Coordinates of C-alpha atoms in Angstrom, one line a residue:
M7 CA 19.4 -15.9 -4.2
Q8 CA 16.0 -16.9 -5.5
T9 CA 13.3 -19.1 -3.9
P10 CA 13.5 -22.7 -5.2
E11 CA 10.5 -23.6 -7.4
S12 CA 9.8 -26.6 -5.2
H13 CA 8.8 -24.2 -2.3
L14 CA 6.3 -22.1 -4.4
A15 CA 2.7 -22.5 -5.2
P16 CA 2.2 -23.3 -8.9
A17 CA 2.2 -20.2 -11.1
D18 CA -1.1 -21.1 -12.9
L19 CA -3.4 -20.7 -9.8
R20 CA -5.7 -17.9 -8.9
L21 CA -5.1 -16.3 -5.5
D22 CA -7.9 -18.2 -3.9
Q23 CA -6.6 -21.4 -5.4
V24 CA -3.3 -20.8 -3.6
V25 CA -5.3 -21.3 -0.4
S26 CA -6.5 -24.7 -1.7
Y27 CA -3.0 -25.7 -2.7
W28 CA -1.5 -25.1 0.8
A29 CA -4.6 -26.6 2.5
A30 CA -3.8 -29.9 0.8
R31 CA 0.0 -29.7 1.6
R32 CA 0.2 -28.0 4.9
P33 CA -3.2 -28.5 6.4
E34 CA -2.2 -27.8 10.1
H35 CA 0.2 -24.9 9.4
S36 CA -0.9 -21.5 10.7
V37 CA -2.2 -19.0 8.2
L38 CA -3.3 -16.2 10.6
R39 CA -2.4 -15.5 14.2
D40 CA -3.6 -12.6 16.4
A41 CA -1.4 -10.2 18.4
A42 CA -1.2 -12.5 21.3
G43 CA 0.3 -15.2 19.1
R44 CA -2.7 -17.5 19.2
T45 CA -3.5 -19.4 16.0
G46 CA -6.5 -18.0 14.4
L47 CA -6.7 -20.3 11.4
V48 CA -4.7 -23.1 9.9
W49 CA -4.7 -23.8 6.1
R50 CA -7.3 -26.6 6.4
E51 CA -9.7 -24.3 8.4
F52 CA -9.0 -21.4 6.1
E53 CA -9.9 -23.4 3.0
A54 CA -13.1 -24.7 4.6
A55 CA -14.1 -21.2 5.7
V56 CA -13.5 -19.8 2.2
A57 CA -15.5 -22.6 0.6
S58 CA -18.3 -22.1 3.1
V59 CA -18.6 -18.3 2.5
A60 CA -18.3 -18.8 -1.3
R61 CA -21.3 -21.2 -1.2
Q62 CA -23.3 -18.6 0.9
L63 CA -22.6 -15.9 -1.7
D64 CA -22.9 -17.9 -4.8
G65 CA -25.9 -16.6 -6.8
A66 CA -26.0 -13.3 -4.8
I67 CA -22.7 -12.2 -6.3
A68 CA -22.1 -12.7 -10.0
P69 CA -18.8 -13.6 -11.6
G70 CA -17.1 -10.4 -12.8
Q71 CA -19.2 -8.2 -10.4
V72 CA -17.4 -5.3 -8.7
V73 CA -17.8 -5.7 -4.9
A74 CA -16.5 -3.2 -2.4
L75 CA -14.9 -4.5 0.8
V76 CA -14.0 -2.4 3.8
C77 CA -10.5 -3.4 5.0
A78 CA -10.1 -5.1 8.4
N79 CA -7.3 -6.8 10.3
D80 CA -8.9 -10.1 11.1
A81 CA -9.7 -13.5 9.7
P82 CA -13.2 -12.8 8.5
F83 CA -11.8 -10.1 6.1
H84 CA -9.3 -12.6 4.6
V85 CA -11.9 -15.3 4.3
L86 CA -14.4 -13.1 2.6
L87 CA -11.8 -11.7 0.2
N88 CA -10.8 -15.1 -1.0
A89 CA -14.4 -16.3 -1.2
L90 CA -15.2 -13.3 -3.5
W91 CA -12.3 -14.3 -5.6
R92 CA -13.5 -17.9 -5.7
I93 CA -16.9 -16.7 -7.1
G94 CA -15.1 -14.6 -9.7
A95 CA -15.8 -11.1 -8.3
G96 CA -13.4 -8.2 -8.6
V97 CA -12.9 -6.5 -5.2
L98 CA -12.5 -2.8 -4.5
L99 CA -10.7 -2.3 -1.2
L100 CA -12.0 0.6 0.9
D101 CA -10.0 2.1 3.7
R102 CA -12.2 1.9 6.8
H103 CA -11.3 5.5 7.7
W104 CA -12.6 7.0 4.4
R105 CA -15.8 9.0 4.5
A106 CA -18.6 9.5 2.0
A107 CA -16.8 12.0 -0.4
I108 CA -14.1 9.5 -1.2
V109 CA -16.2 6.3 -1.0
D110 CA -18.9 7.7 -3.3
D111 CA -16.4 8.8 -5.9
L112 CA -14.9 5.3 -6.1
L113 CA -18.2 3.5 -6.1
T114 CA -19.5 5.7 -8.8
L115 CA -16.4 5.3 -10.9
L116 CA -16.7 1.5 -10.9
G117 CA -20.5 1.3 -11.0
C118 CA -20.3 -0.7 -7.7
D119 CA -23.6 -1.1 -5.7
T120 CA -22.5 -3.7 -3.2
V121 CA -20.3 -3.3 -0.2
F122 CA -19.3 -5.5 2.7
A123 CA -18.1 -4.2 6.1
D124 CA -17.5 -5.8 9.5
A125 CA -19.6 -5.0 12.5
E126 CA -17.1 -2.2 13.6
A127 CA -17.0 -0.4 10.3
S128 CA -19.9 1.7 9.1
V129 CA -19.9 2.4 5.4
S130 CA -20.0 6.1 4.9
S131 CA -21.9 6.8 1.6
N132 CA -24.7 9.0 0.4
L133 CA -25.4 6.9 -2.7
A134 CA -29.0 5.7 -3.1
G135 CA -29.5 2.0 -3.7
L136 CA -26.2 0.9 -2.1
R137 CA -26.5 -2.6 -0.9
R138 CA -24.7 -3.0 2.5
H139 CA -23.8 -6.4 3.9
A140 CA -22.0 -7.6 7.0
F141 CA -19.1 -10.1 6.8
P142 CA -20.6 -13.6 6.5
G143 CA -19.9 -16.2 9.2
W144 CA -18.5 -19.6 8.6
Q145 CA -18.8 -21.3 12.0
D146 CA -19.1 -25.1 11.7
A147 CA -17.9 -25.0 8.1
P148 CA -17.7 -28.6 6.9
A149 CA -14.3 -30.1 6.3
L150 CA -14.4 -30.3 2.5
P151 CA -11.5 -31.7 0.4
P152 CA -9.0 -28.8 0.0
A153 CA -9.6 -28.1 -3.6
A154 CA -13.4 -28.2 -3.3
G155 CA -15.0 -25.3 -5.2
A156 CA -11.6 -24.0 -6.6
A157 CA -12.2 -24.7 -10.3
R158 CA -15.0 -22.3 -11.2
G159 CA -13.9 -21.5 -14.7
H160 CA -12.8 -18.0 -13.9
G161 CA -9.1 -18.0 -14.7
L162 CA -5.9 -16.0 -14.0
D163 CA -7.0 -13.1 -16.2
Q164 CA -10.1 -12.4 -14.1
V165 CA -9.9 -9.0 -12.3
A166 CA -8.9 -9.7 -8.6
L167 CA -8.7 -6.2 -7.3
Y168 CA -9.5 -2.6 -8.2
A169 CA -6.9 -0.3 -6.6
T170 CA -6.6 3.5 -6.4
T171 CA -3.3 5.1 -7.0
S172 CA -2.8 8.9 -6.7
G173 CA -5.8 9.4 -4.5
T174 CA -9.4 9.8 -5.7
T175 CA -9.2 13.3 -7.2
D176 CA -11.0 15.2 -9.9
N177 CA -8.8 13.2 -12.2
P178 CA -9.3 9.8 -10.5
K179 CA -6.8 7.0 -11.1
C180 CA -8.0 3.5 -10.5
V181 CA -6.5 0.3 -12.0
A182 CA -7.9 -3.2 -12.5
I183 CA -5.4 -5.9 -11.5
T184 CA -5.8 -9.5 -12.5
H185 CA -4.8 -12.6 -10.6
R186 CA -2.1 -13.2 -13.2
Q187 CA -0.6 -9.8 -12.7
I188 CA -0.5 -10.0 -8.9
R189 CA 1.1 -13.5 -8.9
S190 CA 3.6 -12.4 -11.6
A191 CA 4.7 -9.5 -9.4
Y192 CA 5.2 -11.9 -6.4
R193 CA 7.1 -14.3 -8.6
S194 CA 9.5 -11.5 -9.5
C195 CA 10.1 -10.8 -5.8
L196 CA 10.7 -14.5 -5.1
A197 CA 13.2 -14.7 -7.9
S198 CA 15.2 -11.9 -6.1
H199 CA 15.1 -13.3 -2.5
D200 CA 15.0 -16.8 -1.0
F201 CA 11.7 -17.2 0.9
S202 CA 12.1 -20.9 1.3
T203 CA 12.8 -20.7 5.1
V204 CA 10.0 -18.1 5.7
T205 CA 7.2 -19.5 7.7
R206 CA 6.3 -16.7 10.2
C207 CA 5.6 -13.2 9.0
A208 CA 4.7 -10.1 11.1
C209 CA 2.3 -7.4 10.1
L210 CA 2.6 -4.1 12.0
F211 CA 0.0 -2.2 9.9
D212 CA -3.7 -1.9 9.4
I213 CA -4.7 -3.2 6.0
N214 CA -5.9 -0.1 4.0
S215 CA -4.9 -1.0 0.5
L216 CA -3.3 -3.6 -1.7
G217 CA 0.2 -2.5 -0.5
V218 CA -0.1 -4.0 3.1
L219 CA -2.3 -6.8 2.0
G220 CA 0.2 -7.8 -0.7
V221 CA 3.5 -7.6 1.2
C222 CA 2.3 -8.9 4.6
F223 CA -0.2 -11.6 3.5
L224 CA -0.4 -12.5 -0.2
L225 CA 3.3 -12.6 -0.8
P226 CA 4.1 -14.9 2.2
R227 CA 1.3 -17.2 1.1
E228 CA 3.2 -17.9 -2.1
V229 CA 5.5 -20.1 0.1
G230 CA 2.7 -21.3 2.4
A231 CA 3.8 -19.0 5.3
G232 CA 1.4 -17.5 7.9
T233 CA 1.1 -14.0 9.3
R234 CA 0.8 -12.7 12.8
L235 CA -1.3 -9.6 13.2
F236 CA 0.2 -6.9 15.5
P237 CA -1.5 -3.6 16.4
S238 CA -0.7 -0.9 13.9
F239 CA 2.5 0.8 15.1
T240 CA 2.3 4.0 17.0
L241 CA 4.8 5.9 19.2
A242 CA 3.2 4.3 22.2
N243 CA 3.3 0.6 21.1
V244 CA 6.4 0.4 18.9
A245 CA 8.7 -0.9 21.6
A246 CA 6.3 -3.6 22.7
S247 CA 5.4 -4.6 19.1
W248 CA 9.0 -4.7 17.9
N249 CA 10.2 -6.8 20.8
A250 CA 7.2 -9.2 20.2
V251 CA 8.3 -9.5 16.6
L252 CA 11.8 -10.5 17.7
D253 CA 10.5 -12.8 20.5
D254 CA 8.3 -14.5 18.0
A255 CA 11.3 -15.3 15.7
S256 CA 9.4 -13.8 12.8
D257 CA 11.1 -14.7 9.5
F258 CA 9.8 -11.7 7.5
V259 CA 8.6 -8.2 8.4
Y260 CA 7.6 -5.1 6.4
L261 CA 8.9 -1.7 7.5
V262 CA 8.5 1.9 6.4
P263 CA 10.9 4.9 7.0
P264 CA 9.2 6.3 10.1
L265 CA 9.1 2.9 11.7
V266 CA 12.8 2.3 11.0
R267 CA 13.7 5.6 12.6
L268 CA 11.6 4.7 15.7
I269 CA 13.0 1.2 16.0
N270 CA 16.5 2.7 15.9
T271 CA 15.8 4.6 19.1
L272 CA 15.0 1.4 21.0
P273 CA 17.5 -0.5 23.1
A274 CA 19.6 -2.8 20.9
R275 CA 19.0 -6.5 20.8
P276 CA 21.9 -8.0 18.9
S277 CA 21.5 -11.3 17.2
A278 CA 22.0 -14.4 19.4
G279 CA 22.5 -16.7 16.3
P280 CA 23.1 -16.8 12.6
A281 CA 19.4 -16.4 11.6
A282 CA 18.2 -12.9 10.8
T283 CA 14.7 -11.6 10.0
L284 CA 14.3 -10.6 6.4
A285 CA 12.9 -7.1 6.2
F286 CA 11.5 -5.1 3.2
C287 CA 11.3 -1.3 3.6
S288 CA 9.1 0.6 1.2
A289 CA 7.0 3.8 0.8
A290 CA 10.2 5.7 0.4
P291 CA 13.9 4.8 0.4
V292 CA 15.6 4.7 3.8
A293 CA 19.1 6.2 4.1
E294 CA 22.0 3.8 4.0
Q295 CA 23.2 4.8 7.5
E296 CA 19.7 4.2 9.0
L297 CA 19.5 0.7 7.5
Q298 CA 23.0 -0.2 8.7
T299 CA 22.2 1.1 12.2
L300 CA 19.1 -1.1 12.2
E301 CA 21.1 -4.2 11.2
A302 CA 23.8 -3.4 13.8
R303 CA 21.3 -3.1 16.6
F304 CA 18.9 -5.9 15.7
P305 CA 18.9 -9.3 14.0
V306 CA 17.5 -8.2 10.7
R307 CA 18.6 -8.1 7.1
V308 CA 16.9 -5.2 5.4
F309 CA 16.4 -4.1 1.8
N310 CA 14.9 -1.0 0.2
C311 CA 12.1 -1.9 -2.2
Y312 CA 10.2 0.2 -4.8
G313 CA 6.9 -0.3 -6.4
L314 CA 3.7 1.4 -7.5
T315 CA 0.0 0.4 -7.5
E316 CA 0.1 0.6 -11.4
L317 CA 2.7 -2.2 -11.2
T318 CA 0.7 -4.3 -8.7
F319 CA 3.5 -4.6 -6.2
A320 CA 7.1 -3.8 -5.7
V321 CA 9.3 -4.3 -8.7
F322 CA 12.7 -3.5 -7.2
F323 CA 13.8 -5.5 -4.1
G324 CA 17.1 -4.0 -3.1
S325 CA 20.6 -5.4 -2.9
R326 CA 23.6 -5.3 -0.7
S327 CA 26.5 -2.8 -1.1
D328 CA 29.8 -4.0 -2.4
D329 CA 31.0 -4.6 1.2
G330 CA 28.0 -6.7 2.0
L331 CA 26.2 -4.1 4.2
A332 CA 22.7 -2.7 3.8
S333 CA 22.5 -0.2 1.0
A334 CA 20.3 2.7 -0.1
T335 CA 19.8 1.1 -3.5
I336 CA 16.5 -0.4 -4.6
G337 CA 18.6 -2.9 -6.5
P338 CA 18.7 -4.0 -10.2
A339 CA 15.6 -4.6 -12.2
H340 CA 14.2 -8.1 -11.8
G341 CA 11.2 -9.3 -13.9
V342 CA 10.6 -5.8 -15.1
A343 CA 12.0 -3.6 -17.8
A344 CA 13.5 -0.3 -16.6
R345 CA 14.8 2.8 -18.4
L346 CA 15.8 6.3 -17.5
V347 CA 14.6 9.2 -19.6
D348 CA 15.9 12.8 -19.5
A349 CA 13.8 16.0 -19.6
D350 CA 13.8 16.0 -23.4
G351 CA 12.5 12.4 -23.6
R352 CA 15.8 10.8 -24.6
I353 CA 16.5 7.3 -23.2
L354 CA 19.7 7.3 -21.2
D355 CA 22.2 4.4 -21.4
G356 CA 24.7 3.3 -18.8
P357 CA 25.2 5.2 -15.5
A358 CA 22.7 8.0 -15.6
Q359 CA 20.0 9.9 -13.8
G360 CA 16.5 10.6 -15.1
E361 CA 12.8 9.8 -14.8
L362 CA 12.2 6.1 -14.2
H363 CA 10.0 4.4 -16.7
L364 CA 8.9 0.8 -16.1
S365 CA 7.2 -2.0 -18.1
G366 CA 6.5 -5.7 -17.4
P367 CA 3.9 -8.4 -17.1
M368 CA 2.6 -7.0 -13.8
A369 CA 1.9 -3.5 -15.3
T370 CA -1.8 -2.6 -15.4
G371 CA -1.4 -0.5 -18.6
A372 CA -4.2 2.1 -18.1
Y373 CA -6.4 3.9 -15.6
L374 CA -10.1 2.9 -15.7
H375 CA -12.4 5.4 -17.4
N376 CA -9.6 8.0 -17.5
A377 CA -8.1 8.5 -20.9
R378 CA -6.4 11.8 -19.9
A379 CA -4.6 10.3 -16.9
T380 CA -3.6 7.2 -19.0
G381 CA -2.2 9.4 -21.7
D382 CA -0.2 11.4 -19.2
S383 CA 1.3 8.4 -17.4
W384 CA 1.6 5.6 -19.9
E385 CA 3.5 5.5 -23.2
H386 CA 3.5 2.4 -25.4
G387 CA 3.3 0.1 -22.4
W388 CA 5.8 2.1 -20.3
L389 CA 4.7 3.7 -17.0
K390 CA 6.2 7.1 -16.5
T391 CA 6.7 6.9 -12.7
G392 CA 7.4 10.5 -12.0
D393 CA 10.3 9.5 -9.8
I394 CA 13.9 10.5 -10.5
A395 CA 16.3 7.6 -10.3
E396 CA 20.0 7.1 -10.7
R397 CA 21.6 3.9 -12.2
D398 CA 25.1 3.0 -11.4
S399 CA 27.7 1.1 -13.5
A400 CA 26.5 -2.2 -11.9
G401 CA 22.9 -1.6 -13.0
R402 CA 21.6 -0.8 -9.5
Y403 CA 19.0 1.9 -9.2
Y404 CA 18.6 4.6 -6.5
I405 CA 15.6 6.8 -6.0
R406 CA 16.9 10.4 -5.9
G407 CA 13.6 12.4 -5.8
R408 CA 9.9 12.4 -6.5
Q409 CA 8.1 14.5 -9.1
K410 CA 4.8 13.6 -7.5
D411 CA 3.4 15.6 -4.6
M412 CA 2.9 13.4 -1.7
V413 CA 3.7 12.9 2.0
L414 CA 4.2 9.8 4.1
R415 CA 2.5 9.5 7.5
G416 CA 2.5 6.4 9.7
G417 CA 3.6 4.3 6.7
Y418 CA 0.9 5.5 4.4
T419 CA 1.0 7.7 1.4
Y420 CA -1.1 10.8 1.2
Y421 CA -1.5 12.7 -2.1
L422 CA -1.6 16.4 -1.7
H423 CA -3.8 17.0 -4.8
E424 CA -6.4 14.6 -3.3
L425 CA -6.8 16.6 -0.1
E426 CA -6.8 19.9 -2.1
H427 CA -9.5 18.6 -4.4
Y428 CA -11.9 17.6 -1.6
L429 CA -11.2 20.7 0.5
R430 CA -12.4 22.9 -2.4
R431 CA -15.8 21.2 -1.7
A432 CA -15.9 22.4 1.9
P433 CA -18.2 25.3 2.7
D434 CA -16.7 28.8 1.9
V435 CA -13.4 27.3 0.7
V436 CA -12.2 29.0 -2.5
D437 CA -8.8 27.3 -2.9
A438 CA -6.5 25.1 -1.0
C439 CA -2.8 24.0 -1.0
A440 CA -1.4 21.1 0.9
F441 CA 2.3 20.6 1.5
K442 CA 4.9 18.8 3.5
G443 CA 6.2 20.4 6.6
R444 CA 8.6 19.0 9.1
D445 CA 10.0 15.5 9.5
L446 CA 8.2 14.0 12.5
P447 CA 8.8 10.7 14.4
S448 CA 5.7 9.3 12.8
G449 CA 6.5 10.6 9.3
D450 CA 6.0 13.8 7.3
E451 CA 4.0 16.7 8.7
L452 CA 1.0 17.3 6.5
C453 CA 0.1 21.0 6.3
V454 CA -2.7 22.9 4.5
V455 CA -3.5 26.5 3.6
V456 CA -7.1 27.3 2.6
Q457 CA -8.5 30.5 1.1
T458 CA -12.0 31.2 2.2
A459 CA -14.7 33.4 0.9
A460 CA -16.1 34.2 4.4
A461 CA -14.5 34.7 7.8
T462 CA -14.0 31.3 9.5
T463 CA -11.6 29.4 11.7
A464 CA -9.7 26.2 11.4
S465 CA -12.0 24.3 13.8
P466 CA -15.0 23.9 11.5
L467 CA -12.8 23.0 8.6
L468 CA -11.0 20.3 10.6
Q469 CA -14.4 18.9 11.6
W470 CA -15.5 18.9 8.0
I471 CA -12.5 16.8 7.1
R472 CA -13.2 14.3 9.8
D473 CA -16.9 14.0 8.8
N474 CA -16.4 13.9 5.0
L475 CA -12.9 12.5 4.4
G476 CA -12.0 10.6 7.6
V477 CA -9.7 11.1 10.6
T478 CA -6.6 9.9 8.6
K479 CA -6.9 12.9 6.3
V480 CA -6.8 15.5 9.1
P481 CA -3.6 17.7 8.6
N482 CA -1.1 18.4 11.3
A483 CA -1.4 22.1 10.6
L484 CA -4.2 24.0 8.9
Y485 CA -4.0 27.7 8.1
V486 CA -7.1 29.7 7.1
S487 CA -6.7 33.0 5.0
A488 CA -8.9 35.4 3.0
R489 CA -5.8 36.0 0.8
G490 CA -5.4 34.4 -2.6
L491 CA -2.7 31.7 -2.6
P492 CA 0.7 32.7 -4.1
R493 CA 1.1 31.6 -7.7
N494 CA 3.8 31.8 -10.3
S495 CA 3.4 33.3 -13.8
N496 CA 1.8 30.1 -15.1
G497 CA -0.8 30.1 -12.4
K498 CA 0.7 27.2 -10.3
I499 CA 0.5 27.5 -6.6
L500 CA 3.9 28.1 -5.0
R501 CA 3.7 25.0 -2.7
N502 CA 7.4 25.2 -1.8
D503 CA 7.1 28.9 -0.8
L504 CA 4.3 28.0 1.6
S505 CA 6.3 25.1 3.0
R506 CA 9.3 27.4 3.6
M507 CA 7.1 30.0 5.4
H508 CA 5.7 27.3 7.6
L509 CA 9.1 26.0 8.5
D510 CA 10.5 29.5 9.3
G511 CA 7.4 30.5 11.3
T512 CA 6.2 33.3 9.0
L513 CA 3.2 31.6 7.4
G514 CA 0.9 32.5 10.3
R515 CA 1.7 36.2 9.8
W516 CA 1.2 35.9 6.0
V517 CA -2.3 34.4 6.2
S518 CA -3.3 37.1 8.7
A519 CA -2.0 40.0 6.7

């Protein structure tokens, strides 16, 4: 069931103009609330703050300029982001936990010399000439007419965001995403689900990329809904946060596989009425039984979704099974063209299994300044996702495997090649291999084996990761060895062999031999 057009912001608006639109129509409706449930900003105040900050920055930031913004879970971040869009800037989102090695690679790739960060986030960079700014204030912003400053002549095809995809490696992949592409992706979602009754959304994650920003904030704004900011979920707070989501009668919530598994261990709270919270689950498909357990224990209606940064947002939004229960499927294709291709490059018709290729108006089409990666992943407008999918006779798709090397921890994706690339920069490290270990309550176990040229221990390497990459990149297990890493006849590291030895307890003996 799709969202009625009458409940949507017009399709011909930039993202910042969506703010102006709802400020005129729902001036006193909440946009952002903190964890305690207090209203942080209503649409009228949000629009006035965006206009105020845009006026402050006008002249200092040029239309089309690339500006880096360190992510934060608060109102000043959202106000500044929309103010930069109103000026016409393209924004590069930086994870607040990234350190200089990653940050400098991205800033250099995009030629960015300006970065904004809140008072709690220091910008880790070794680049000379980098201009660092604090988030501007907007206290006592005048109450302007809601559309004031919205028409700046920079339209839907202006770049809104620069987003990294498979990490920031020696083959960096960064895409430029326009306002039109982002809003087209959200329109595809809203054609698949009815958001007309959604007014209160819950965010259980720190913003660190377009993914959380999009699903928890920008998508709900398409229907004028607000978002409540909860602490990022952990083992310690998941019970309190989930109960608060239910007590708040949130209409929409975003989940990831580790969070679903944790919630399923909590005491059940069956529905007291017909209303159920709409839940999207992404990052990786959740098993059908886990989804059905979640729905049986709590008043939620949950769908597996699938998307990639190259496609701006999710492009599959799940569907129910034939008996009406939650299903493992990511659903049929809506607003995007999908095809399955076999190992020989043949397009498969009907029920089949193969690599999933996607194309549509939200597709970015290329990686910036990286012809090699673009050639590897894009073919005549089709993105070769690297994921293996199955299509049934009803046209529903199921993700059956991933060709890409990644792990999921705490709801976030970590690319193994990225960590390996940066570890090879560490003192005395000759080679490195990262791999998935056990399934932990918080997600996948991230493990690394490094080959070193000199005798060393794991401790200084772990500290190097904290100092240069950030605490979120620290692996669960780090093995140090003077031995060369095992490789096949083509020279590829035997990642699966190292994972198997870790799981059966023999890797420690292997690295010491």
